[in-house]
Amino acid sequence: MTPEAQAHRWSEQTLFAKAKLYAEQMQRHPVDHWEFGFWSTLCLEMLGRAALAHISPILLADNKTWENLAYALGTTVTTKKFSPTSLPTRQVFTRLGKLSPDFSDEIQGICAEHVDRRNRELHSGEFVFVDLGSSQWLARFYLACKVILGTMDKTLDDILSEAEDAEDMITAYRDKAAGRVQRDIRCHRRDWSNKSPKERKGAILEANTWATRQIGHRVKCPSCSSQAILKGKPAGEVQTTVIENEIEQRQSQIPSSFECVACGLKITGLSKLSACGLGDAFSGTTTYTASEYFELYTQDELDEAVSNLYEEDFNE
Amino acid sequence: MALEKLAVNLRQHGYVILRQWRPDDATLTVGHTVGSVVDVSTLALSGHVPTVQTLVPTSRHKAHNTVYSGIFGLGEFPLHTDLAHWMVPPRYMMLRCQRGSQAVATRLLAASEIVTRVGSDTVRQALTRQRRVAPGRIFCVLPLIFSVGAITAFRWDPVFLLPVNEAALHVRNVMGDLAKCCSKMSSVVLAELGDTLLVDNWKVLHGRSHVPNGSTDRHLERIYLSEVYQ
């Protein structure tokens, strides 16, 4: 390993060390103290940036100017008055969402929410954490940290002195979410059984028709057993195959939302979907014609061109 | 000693001593035989540090306070790892005796001893920062325990690193007492031309005993290696 004399402000090592420092500052205060919440937002931001840097520091560069990319690569930038600019925090989490399969929409949502609290704390007179009960955010914060740390092969132990307590909170949060989903399913099942056979038959037909027109994975509804749609977030590599005149692309999808139009059941978030057996990844397939895939002319454009060449018989 | 045996001993003990080894060969030549020599002259931020450094005892008033001699003079150098304030310090350090002294010892202590004394949790939590940075460079948080790939490494410098949190302060306090009373510390004397000490700078700390009158002409050469050939 070649030694490195100088620190890079976007290296995983420096960012993660800072996340540890902020986590330590956070834990100096009781959970219900506003500073606990405040430092938690800074810790989360550093963790997100470290996770992106773990893939590559270049992903942190604000690519509005090429100098930021050069800086991220470790090149000395000679442009006068250059000051390296990195991505806004929200975009850090958006990018993580696209690059890390474990960083689900749900986790992204938790991070976006916490970043919003940080922004309100720093950029306004609002005293965000002073009256915000920890039950509203703490377990979700720990869950987000755990997932982000996991992308760097680290654990909550690496930043928290009482990681076990945090794990307990995460488990309790997931159990609560699972409980809510099961209650939802039971409610919708009850409403479904209260419908007349004729109403049910009509709803099933409508659901089947609707499902065939939707993009997503067709599954059986856990409440009414009708055809329903499971939508997912792309994860992993795209596999491309050529089949006769078509190009087929397959990619794993991590479930993100469920909807059944027959009984009206809707479930959002991977943890809730997992709680009712709908959390397994599925394969999404898209088929293209050659012209669509390579963005050649469409059939309509070709037809129009042919018709423009055609000369009408005319008695001139 | 065959290179394979050297690498094995280094892995086992964290350092290897070779007596009067290739005394007629230049340090740089020997270094290139053993492993990949770090070209410090290009990596160091000031550009004044040569790849092969000359180490001679120097009084405090004759050296700058950016080097240990300028701070400790002919007194004892505390236990430390070299270039601990770098993002990634060099892996190995080689000391070659040009003119030795029986009265001056190089002290060695495995970092694992510190972890045992202080507690692994505390050491893992300990965070420091550079004492100073070159103009235009940035301060950053440097953990005492850091990873390079699958290797866990340790850094320590009581002067060039400043504690940033309680855990690092605690390590500093323990280190202050450790050097005086640790039975696990080794002492190596480089007395003859060619006496060579190769140290794993990520696993073993080193220091120097005080230099008595009559030993101020001691002359060592030092190079850094990023890897040792197997």
Tab-separated table of C-alpha atoms in Angstrom, chain B:
chain	number	residue	atom	x	y	z
B	1	MET	CA	18.823	-14.355	6.199
B	2	ALA	CA	16.694	-15.446	3.272
B	3	LEU	CA	13.991	-13.022	2.254
B	4	GLU	CA	11.176	-15.504	2.914
B	5	LYS	CA	12.440	-16.005	6.472
B	6	LEU	CA	12.764	-12.251	6.903
B	7	ALA	CA	9.159	-11.729	5.854
B	8	VAL	CA	7.946	-14.534	8.144
B	9	ASN	CA	9.864	-13.164	11.155
B	10	LEU	CA	8.589	-9.687	10.444
B	11	ARG	CA	5.026	-10.942	10.385
B	12	GLN	CA	5.498	-12.900	13.607
B	13	HIS	CA	7.374	-10.399	15.739
B	14	GLY	CA	6.737	-7.080	14.035
B	15	TYR	CA	10.458	-6.418	13.629
B	16	VAL	CA	13.621	-8.158	12.497
B	17	ILE	CA	17.261	-7.489	13.417
B	18	LEU	CA	20.018	-8.385	11.015
B	19	ARG	CA	23.558	-8.069	12.327
B	20	GLN	CA	26.279	-6.609	10.111
B	21	TRP	CA	24.133	-7.342	7.096
B	22	ARG	CA	25.653	-6.396	3.761
B	23	PRO	CA	27.761	-3.680	5.416
B	24	ASP	CA	29.332	-2.573	2.150
B	25	ASP	CA	26.040	-1.999	0.366
B	26	ALA	CA	24.236	1.317	0.314
B	27	THR	CA	21.028	1.528	2.312
B	28	LEU	CA	18.998	2.243	-0.814
B	29	THR	CA	20.428	-0.820	-2.554
B	30	VAL	CA	19.634	-3.025	0.432
B	31	GLY	CA	16.173	-1.511	0.603
B	32	HIS	CA	15.426	-2.310	-3.017
B	33	THR	CA	16.418	-5.906	-2.347
B	34	VAL	CA	14.070	-6.245	0.584
B	35	GLY	CA	10.999	-4.490	-0.750
B	36	SER	CA	9.408	-1.468	-2.429
B	37	VAL	CA	11.210	1.652	-1.298
B	38	VAL	CA	8.976	4.643	-0.616
B	39	ASP	CA	10.156	7.725	-2.435
B	40	VAL	CA	9.586	10.107	0.435
B	41	SER	CA	11.069	12.998	-1.481
B	42	THR	CA	8.011	13.040	-3.770
B	43	LEU	CA	5.399	12.173	-1.174
B	44	ALA	CA	6.414	14.465	1.664
B	45	LEU	CA	4.632	17.771	1.546
B	46	SER	CA	7.691	19.930	2.060
B	47	GLY	CA	9.856	18.294	-0.566
B	48	HIS	CA	12.969	18.555	1.600
B	49	VAL	CA	12.919	15.028	2.936
B	50	PRO	CA	15.236	12.665	1.046
B	51	THR	CA	14.355	9.034	0.404
B	52	VAL	CA	17.322	7.914	2.509
B	53	GLN	CA	17.355	9.964	5.675
B	54	THR	CA	20.386	10.481	7.886
B	55	LEU	CA	19.754	10.187	11.613
B	56	VAL	CA	22.381	11.703	13.908
B	57	PRO	CA	21.827	12.812	17.483
B	58	THR	CA	21.333	16.567	17.512
B	59	SER	CA	20.977	19.032	20.356
B	60	ARG	CA	17.655	20.795	20.664
B	61	HIS	CA	18.971	24.202	19.836
B	62	LYS	CA	20.530	22.934	16.628
B	63	ALA	CA	17.363	21.409	15.182
B	64	HIS	CA	14.010	22.788	14.140
B	65	ASN	CA	10.975	22.021	16.278
B	66	THR	CA	9.378	20.223	13.349
B	67	VAL	CA	11.626	17.224	14.043
B	68	TYR	CA	12.036	15.142	17.171
B	69	SER	CA	15.597	16.334	17.721
B	70	GLY	CA	14.342	19.900	17.838
B	71	ILE	CA	11.937	18.903	20.615
B	72	PHE	CA	13.827	16.217	22.568
B	73	GLY	CA	17.422	16.905	21.546
B	74	LEU	CA	19.739	14.246	22.955
B	75	GLY	CA	17.095	13.124	25.411
B	76	GLU	CA	14.855	10.102	25.097
B	77	PHE	CA	12.542	9.931	22.076
B	78	PRO	CA	9.105	8.694	23.170
B	79	LEU	CA	7.485	5.632	21.655
B	80	HIS	CA	5.800	6.449	18.375
B	81	THR	CA	5.137	5.213	14.856
B	82	ASP	CA	6.772	7.144	12.057
B	83	LEU	CA	4.768	9.682	10.066
B	84	ALA	CA	1.678	8.912	12.145
B	85	HIS	CA	0.222	12.234	10.987
B	86	TRP	CA	0.120	11.041	7.373
B	87	MET	CA	-3.195	9.785	6.012
B	88	VAL	CA	-1.514	6.431	5.391
B	89	PRO	CA	1.890	6.147	7.094
B	90	PRO	CA	4.587	4.006	5.459
B	91	ARG	CA	4.236	0.313	6.305
B	92	TYR	CA	7.839	-0.529	7.091
B	93	MET	CA	10.831	1.369	8.434
B	94	MET	CA	14.407	0.215	7.969
B	95	LEU	CA	17.264	1.549	10.098
B	96	ARG	CA	20.818	0.807	8.997
B	97	CYS	CA	23.802	1.484	11.210
B	98	GLN	CA	26.622	3.458	9.623
B	99	ARG	CA	28.397	4.242	12.889
B	100	GLY	CA	26.917	2.725	16.022
B	101	SER	CA	26.987	3.076	19.781
B	102	GLN	CA	26.498	0.489	22.500
B	103	ALA	CA	25.138	3.214	24.730
B	104	VAL	CA	22.123	4.132	22.628
B	105	ALA	CA	19.207	1.739	22.309
B	106	THR	CA	16.203	1.675	20.020
B	107	ARG	CA	13.119	0.746	22.044
B	108	LEU	CA	10.363	-1.359	20.497
B	109	LEU	CA	6.850	-2.104	21.705
B	110	ALA	CA	4.063	-3.925	19.904
B	111	ALA	CA	0.914	-1.871	19.447
B	112	SER	CA	-1.054	-4.856	20.730
B	113	GLU	CA	0.437	-4.187	24.174
B	114	ILE	CA	-1.074	-0.734	24.172
B	115	VAL	CA	-4.422	-2.121	23.105
B	116	THR	CA	-4.241	-4.602	26.002
B	117	ARG	CA	-3.328	-1.895	28.511
B	118	VAL	CA	-5.790	0.722	27.390
B	119	GLY	CA	-8.596	-1.535	26.237
B	120	SER	CA	-9.514	-2.256	22.639
B	121	ASP	CA	-12.767	-0.265	22.781
B	122	THR	CA	-10.961	2.860	23.936
B	123	VAL	CA	-8.221	2.527	21.351
B	124	ARG	CA	-10.824	1.986	18.623
B	125	GLN	CA	-12.638	5.123	19.666
B	126	ALA	CA	-9.504	7.255	19.988
B	127	LEU	CA	-9.420	10.116	17.487
B	128	THR	CA	-6.615	12.596	16.860
B	129	ARG	CA	-5.673	15.292	14.406
B	130	GLN	CA	-2.436	16.556	12.930
B	131	ARG	CA	-0.548	19.064	15.058
B	132	ARG	CA	-0.062	21.288	12.053
B	133	VAL	CA	-0.623	21.149	8.314
B	134	ALA	CA	1.176	22.701	5.377
B	135	PRO	CA	-0.404	25.861	3.922
B	136	GLY	CA	-3.348	24.958	1.720
B	137	ARG	CA	-3.713	21.506	3.293
B	138	ILE	CA	-6.510	20.413	5.561
B	139	PHE	CA	-6.743	19.201	9.111
B	140	CYS	CA	-8.625	15.974	9.409
B	141	VAL	CA	-9.617	13.468	12.053
B	142	LEU	CA	-7.173	10.571	12.262
B	143	PRO	CA	-8.234	7.486	14.194
B	144	LEU	CA	-5.476	5.632	16.064
B	145	ILE	CA	-6.716	2.366	14.629
B	146	PHE	CA	-7.201	2.458	10.885
B	147	SER	CA	-7.690	-0.096	8.152
B	148	VAL	CA	-5.835	-0.485	4.914
B	149	GLY	CA	-7.659	-3.154	2.980
B	150	ALA	CA	-7.867	-6.136	5.307
B	151	ILE	CA	-5.002	-4.963	7.515
B	152	THR	CA	-5.648	-3.233	10.814
B	153	ALA	CA	-2.971	-0.672	11.539
B	154	PHE	CA	-2.051	1.505	14.487
B	155	ARG	CA	-0.620	4.998	14.609
B	156	TRP	CA	0.731	6.971	17.529
B	157	ASP	CA	2.743	10.109	17.971
B	158	PRO	CA	2.645	12.045	21.221
B	159	VAL	CA	3.875	15.204	19.493
B	160	PHE	CA	2.654	15.269	15.904
B	161	LEU	CA	-0.851	14.045	16.748
B	162	LEU	CA	-3.189	15.899	19.080
B	163	PRO	CA	-6.049	14.097	20.853
B	164	VAL	CA	-9.501	15.157	19.728
B	165	ASN	CA	-11.587	13.107	22.122
B	166	GLU	CA	-11.513	11.569	25.605
B	167	ALA	CA	-10.435	8.167	24.348
B	168	ALA	CA	-7.327	9.619	22.714
B	169	LEU	CA	-6.549	11.631	25.854
B	170	HIS	CA	-6.758	8.424	27.855
B	171	VAL	CA	-4.364	6.673	25.461
B	172	ARG	CA	-1.968	9.578	25.821
B	173	ASN	CA	-2.104	9.341	29.603
B	174	VAL	CA	-1.440	5.621	29.562
B	175	MET	CA	1.393	6.012	27.051
B	176	GLY	CA	3.052	8.527	29.326
B	177	ASP	CA	3.450	5.869	32.039
B	178	LEU	CA	3.885	2.856	29.800
B	179	ALA	CA	7.400	3.527	28.565
B	180	LYS	CA	8.711	3.565	32.143
B	181	CYS	CA	7.292	0.299	33.309
B	182	CYS	CA	6.364	-1.964	30.447
B	183	SER	CA	8.132	-5.298	30.655
B	184	LYS	CA	7.127	-6.155	27.102
B	185	MET	CA	9.323	-3.464	25.644
B	186	SER	CA	12.423	-4.598	23.743
B	187	SER	CA	15.709	-2.775	23.387
B	188	VAL	CA	17.887	-3.119	20.338
B	189	VAL	CA	21.393	-1.710	19.996
B	190	LEU	CA	22.642	-0.958	16.507
B	191	ALA	CA	26.368	-0.897	17.119
B	192	GLU	CA	28.175	-2.251	14.040
B	193	LEU	CA	28.227	-1.127	10.418
B	194	GLY	CA	25.423	-2.956	8.594
B	195	ASP	CA	23.351	-3.675	11.707
B	196	THR	CA	19.838	-3.429	10.292
B	197	LEU	CA	16.503	-3.115	12.021
B	198	LEU	CA	13.353	-3.599	9.958
B	199	VAL	CA	10.136	-2.588	11.735
B	200	ASP	CA	6.481	-2.987	10.814
B	201	ASN	CA	5.466	0.651	11.312
B	202	TRP	CA	1.782	-0.288	11.424
B	203	LYS	CA	2.179	-2.783	14.270
B	204	VAL	CA	5.177	-1.757	16.363
B	205	LEU	CA	6.108	1.515	18.028
B	206	HIS	CA	9.699	2.574	18.431
B	207	GLY	CA	11.636	5.112	20.448
B	208	ARG	CA	15.238	5.954	21.307
B	209	SER	CA	17.052	6.071	24.586
B	210	HIS	CA	18.869	9.247	25.528
B	211	VAL	CA	22.245	9.828	23.882
B	212	PRO	CA	25.071	10.168	26.372
B	213	ASN	CA	28.213	12.188	25.773
B	214	GLY	CA	30.571	10.179	23.638
B	215	SER	CA	27.782	8.742	21.522
B	216	THR	CA	26.791	11.825	19.624
B	217	ASP	CA	28.607	10.575	16.544
B	218	ARG	CA	26.127	7.721	16.167
B	219	HIS	CA	24.948	7.659	12.563
B	220	LEU	CA	22.016	5.683	11.186
B	221	GLU	CA	20.271	5.766	7.844
B	222	ARG	CA	16.560	5.274	7.476
B	223	ILE	CA	14.302	4.356	4.558
B	224	TYR	CA	10.666	3.402	4.332
B	225	LEU	CA	9.196	0.463	2.449
B	226	SER	CA	5.596	0.030	1.321
B	227	GLU	CA	5.977	-3.720	1.080
B	228	VAL	CA	8.463	-6.428	1.905
B	229	TYR	CA	9.035	-9.100	-0.697
B	230	GLN	CA	7.865	-12.536	0.353
